[in-house]
CSV table of C-alpha atoms in Angstrom, one decimal:
chain,number,residue,atom,x,y,z
W,6,MET,CA,-7.1,62.3,16.0
W,7,GLU,CA,-7.5,61.2,12.8
W,8,ARG,CA,-3.9,60.6,11.6
W,9,GLY,CA,-4.1,58.4,14.8
W,10,ARG,CA,-6.6,56.5,13.3
W,11,ARG,CA,-5.0,56.1,10.3
W,12,GLY,CA,-1.4,55.6,11.8
W,13,MET,CA,-3.7,52.2,13.6
W,14,LEU,CA,-4.7,51.2,10.5
W,15,VAL,CA,-1.7,51.1,8.7
W,16,LYS,CA,0.0,49.1,11.6
W,17,ARG,CA,-2.4,46.7,11.5
W,18,LEU,CA,-2.9,46.1,7.6
W,19,CYS,CA,1.3,45.9,7.8
W,20,HIS,CA,0.4,43.1,10.6
W,21,ILE,CA,-1.6,41.4,8.7
W,22,THR,CA,0.4,41.4,5.3
W,23,ALA,CA,3.6,40.0,7.4
W,24,THR,CA,1.5,37.0,8.8
W,25,GLY,CA,0.8,36.1,5.1
W,26,VAL,CA,3.8,36.5,3.6
W,27,THR,CA,5.2,34.0,7.1
W,28,LEU,CA,2.5,31.7,6.4
W,29,THR,CA,3.2,31.7,2.5
W,30,MET,CA,6.8,31.2,3.1
W,31,LEU,CA,6.0,28.3,5.6
W,32,ALA,CA,3.9,26.6,2.8
W,33,GLY,CA,6.6,27.3,0.2
W,34,CYS,CA,8.8,25.1,2.1
W,35,ALA,CA,6.4,22.3,3.2
W,36,ALA,CA,5.8,22.0,-0.7
W,37,SER,CA,9.1,22.5,-2.2
W,38,SER,CA,9.9,20.8,-5.5
W,39,GLY,CA,12.8,19.0,-7.5
W,40,VAL,CA,15.0,15.9,-6.7
W,41,ASP,CA,14.7,17.1,-2.7
W,42,GLN,CA,10.9,16.8,-2.8
W,43,GLN,CA,10.9,13.7,-5.4
W,44,ALA,CA,13.6,11.8,-2.7
W,45,ARG,CA,11.1,12.1,-0.2
W,46,GLY,CA,8.4,10.2,-1.8
W,47,GLY,CA,5.9,12.2,-0.2
W,48,TYR,CA,4.3,12.0,3.2
W,49,PHE,CA,1.6,10.3,3.2
W,50,ALA,CA,1.7,8.7,7.1
W,51,ARG,CA,-1.7,10.5,8.7
W,52,ASN,CA,-3.5,9.5,5.4
W,53,LEU,CA,-3.3,6.0,6.0
W,54,SER,CA,-6.2,3.7,7.3
W,55,GLY,CA,-5.2,2.1,10.3
W,56,LEU,CA,-3.4,5.2,11.9
W,57,PRO,CA,-3.8,7.7,14.4
W,58,ALA,CA,-7.7,8.4,13.4
W,59,ASP,CA,-8.7,4.5,14.3
W,60,PRO,CA,-9.2,4.1,18.1
W,61,PRO,CA,-6.1,3.1,19.9
W,62,MET,CA,-5.6,-0.7,20.0
W,63,ALA,CA,-5.6,-2.8,23.5
W,64,PRO,CA,-2.8,-4.3,24.5
W,65,GLY,CA,-4.9,-7.7,23.5
W,66,ASP,CA,-5.1,-6.6,20.3
W,67,ASN,CA,-1.7,-5.5,19.3
W,68,PRO,CA,-1.1,-6.1,15.4
W,69,ILE,CA,3.0,-6.8,15.8
W,70,LEU,CA,1.7,-9.4,18.6
W,71,ALA,CA,-0.6,-11.1,16.7
W,72,VAL,CA,1.5,-11.5,13.7
W,73,ARG,CA,4.3,-13.0,15.7
W,74,ALA,CA,2.0,-16.2,17.4
W,75,LEU,CA,1.1,-16.8,13.7
W,76,HIS,CA,3.0,-18.8,11.0
W,77,ASN,CA,1.8,-17.4,7.9
W,78,PRO,CA,0.3,-14.1,9.2
W,79,PRO,CA,-2.5,-12.9,5.7
W,80,PRO,CA,-1.3,-10.1,4.5
W,81,ARG,CA,-4.0,-7.7,5.8
W,82,LEU,CA,-2.6,-8.3,9.8
W,83,ILE,CA,0.8,-7.9,8.1
W,84,ARG,CA,0.0,-4.3,6.9
W,85,LEU,CA,-1.6,-3.6,10.3
W,86,ALA,CA,1.7,-4.8,12.4
W,87,LEU,CA,3.8,-2.6,9.9
W,88,LEU,CA,1.6,0.5,10.1
W,89,ALA,CA,1.9,0.0,14.0
W,90,GLN,CA,5.8,-0.1,13.5
W,91,HIS,CA,5.3,2.7,11.7
W,92,GLU,CA,3.9,4.6,14.3
W,93,ARG,CA,7.1,3.4,16.6
W,94,TRP,CA,9.6,4.8,14.2
W,95,ALA,CA,8.1,7.4,12.4
W,96,GLY,CA,10.0,10.9,12.4
W,97,THR,CA,13.2,9.0,13.5
W,98,PRO,CA,16.4,10.7,12.0
W,99,TYR,CA,18.0,9.4,9.5
W,100,ARG,CA,21.7,8.3,9.9
W,101,LEU,CA,24.3,6.5,8.1
W,102,GLY,CA,25.1,3.0,10.4
W,103,GLY,CA,22.9,4.3,13.0
W,104,SER,CA,20.2,1.1,14.5
W,105,SER,CA,18.3,2.7,17.0
W,106,ARG,CA,15.8,5.7,17.2
W,107,ARG,CA,18.4,8.4,18.0
W,108,GLY,CA,19.1,7.6,14.0
W,109,ILE,CA,18.8,4.8,11.9
W,110,ASP,CA,19.3,4.1,8.1
W,111,CYS,CA,17.1,2.1,5.8
W,112,SER,CA,18.9,-1.8,6.2
W,113,ALA,CA,18.7,-1.7,9.8
W,114,LEU,CA,15.2,-0.2,10.2
W,115,VAL,CA,14.4,-3.2,7.8
W,116,GLN,CA,16.1,-5.5,10.1
W,117,ASN,CA,15.1,-4.2,13.4
W,118,ILE,CA,11.1,-4.4,11.9
W,119,PHE,CA,11.4,-7.7,10.4
W,120,SER,CA,13.5,-9.0,14.4
W,121,ASP,CA,10.5,-7.5,15.9
W,122,THR,CA,7.6,-7.9,14.3
W,123,PHE,CA,8.1,-11.3,12.4
W,124,ARG,CA,11.3,-13.2,14.7
W,125,LEU,CA,13.2,-13.5,11.3
W,126,ASP,CA,16.7,-12.3,11.4
W,127,LEU,CA,17.9,-10.4,8.2
W,128,PRO,CA,21.5,-9.6,6.9
W,129,ARG,CA,22.4,-6.2,7.9
W,130,THR,CA,23.3,-4.3,5.0
W,131,THR,CA,21.5,-3.4,1.4
W,132,GLU,CA,23.9,-5.6,-0.7
W,133,GLN,CA,23.1,-8.4,2.0
W,134,GLN,CA,19.2,-8.1,2.3
W,135,VAL,CA,18.9,-7.7,-1.9
W,136,HIS,CA,19.9,-11.9,-1.8
W,137,ALA,CA,17.5,-12.9,1.0
W,138,GLY,CA,13.9,-14.7,0.1
W,139,LEU,CA,12.8,-15.2,-3.4
W,140,LYS,CA,12.5,-12.7,-6.1
W,141,ILE,CA,9.0,-11.3,-7.2
W,142,LYS,CA,7.6,-9.0,-10.0
W,143,ARG,CA,6.7,-5.3,-8.9
W,144,ASN,CA,2.7,-6.2,-9.7
W,145,ALA,CA,3.2,-9.1,-7.7
W,146,LEU,CA,3.9,-7.3,-4.7
W,147,ARG,CA,2.5,-8.3,-1.1
W,148,PRO,CA,2.4,-6.4,2.6
W,149,GLY,CA,5.8,-7.6,4.0
W,150,ASP,CA,7.9,-7.6,0.7
W,151,LEU,CA,11.4,-5.7,0.7
W,152,VAL,CA,11.7,-3.2,-2.3
W,153,PHE,CA,15.3,-1.9,-3.6
W,154,PHE,CA,16.0,0.8,-5.2
W,155,ARG,CA,19.4,2.3,-7.4
W,156,SER,CA,20.6,5.0,-8.4
W,157,ARG,CA,23.1,5.7,-11.1
W,158,GLY,CA,25.8,6.9,-8.5
W,159,GLY,CA,25.7,3.2,-6.9
W,160,TYR,CA,23.4,3.8,-4.0
W,161,ARG,CA,21.1,1.7,-2.9
W,162,HIS,CA,18.0,1.6,-1.0
W,163,VAL,CA,15.3,-0.5,1.2
W,164,GLY,CA,12.2,-0.2,2.4
W,165,ILE,CA,9.2,-2.7,3.2
W,166,TYR,CA,6.2,-2.7,1.0
W,167,VAL,CA,2.8,-1.7,3.2
W,168,GLY,CA,0.3,-2.2,0.7
W,169,GLU,CA,-1.7,0.3,-1.3
W,170,GLY,CA,1.5,1.5,-3.5
W,171,ARG,CA,3.3,2.8,-0.3
W,172,PHE,CA,6.2,1.9,1.4
W,173,LEU,CA,8.1,1.9,4.5
W,174,HIS,CA,11.3,3.4,5.1
W,175,ALA,CA,14.1,5.5,6.4
W,176,SER,CA,14.9,8.4,4.0
W,177,THR,CA,17.8,10.1,4.2
W,178,SER,CA,15.8,13.6,4.0
W,179,ARG,CA,13.3,12.8,6.4
W,180,GLY,CA,13.9,9.7,8.4
W,181,VAL,CA,11.4,7.0,9.0
W,182,MET,CA,8.2,7.8,6.6
W,183,MET,CA,6.1,6.5,4.6
W,184,SER,CA,6.6,7.1,0.6
W,185,ASN,CA,4.4,6.4,-2.9
W,186,LEU,CA,5.7,3.7,-5.2
W,187,ASP,CA,4.3,5.6,-7.8
W,188,ASN,CA,6.4,9.1,-7.2
W,189,ARG,CA,8.4,9.3,-10.2
W,190,TYR,CA,11.7,9.2,-8.3
W,191,TRP,CA,10.9,6.0,-6.6
W,192,GLN,CA,9.9,4.9,-10.1
W,193,ARG,CA,12.8,5.5,-11.7
W,194,HIS,CA,14.9,4.2,-9.4
W,195,PHE,CA,12.9,1.1,-9.0
W,196,TRP,CA,15.6,-2.3,-8.6
W,197,GLN,CA,13.5,-5.1,-7.7
W,198,ALA,CA,11.6,-6.9,-4.9
W,199,ARG,CA,12.2,-9.5,-2.6
W,200,ARG,CA,9.5,-12.0,-0.2
W,201,THR,CA,11.1,-13.1,2.8
W,202,LEU,CA,7.7,-13.9,4.2
W,203,GLU,CA,7.2,-17.4,2.4
W,204,PRO,CA,5.8,-20.0,5.8
W,205,VAL,CA,9.0,-22.1,4.3
W,206,LEU,CA,11.0,-19.2,5.7
W,207,LEU,CA,9.0,-18.2,8.2
W,208,SER,CA,9.1,-21.7,9.7
W,209,ARG,CA,13.1,-20.8,10.5
W,210,ARG,CA,12.3,-17.6,12.3
W,211,ARG,CA,13.4,-17.5,15.9
W,212,GLY,CA,10.8,-18.7,18.4
W,213,GLU,CA,10.2,-16.2,21.0
W,214,THR,CA,6.9,-14.8,21.6
W,215,GLY,CA,7.1,-12.1,23.9
W,216,GLU,CA,7.5,-8.3,23.9
W,217,GLY,CA,10.7,-6.6,23.3
């Protein structure tokens, strides 16, 4: 009888140990280090204000629609609209040449968001987008500005600055996500920033105001 109890106790301890090891492995995967972790830039999506913790907005309060209706939307409203776009696109996988929720690359994401939010037509590729708007200094960034990165191998990447040091982009490893400009990887490869949301430039945008 005593041997049976000991056997059951050993089995329970083994099960608890195995569960702990599994959780540790999962935690290790989520906190992996090295270049891949740096390239992700940190996934801050759920920590930003204006995301799921806040009450859902009514259709009439949609910041994307509000931005469309204004010729010179304030930075705070632009930020809210970009956070709403993040909610639409978050988790979409990266696909070179892709332009839909089945898969999208960095420049196509920027082009889609600017078209949908600001009714502003940007070029399709990163090489073309880097000539759009006005070049600005990094310390002058405002929500809606484009941020560009370039590696030694010639790879170019683009995202949209959201504010508070974060930018929205299509990561090659994690898909559409938020990253931090202060991350060492992004600091090292930062190239330049462009502003396309000046009133003069916005005055040239398309005139549609309907949802679409």
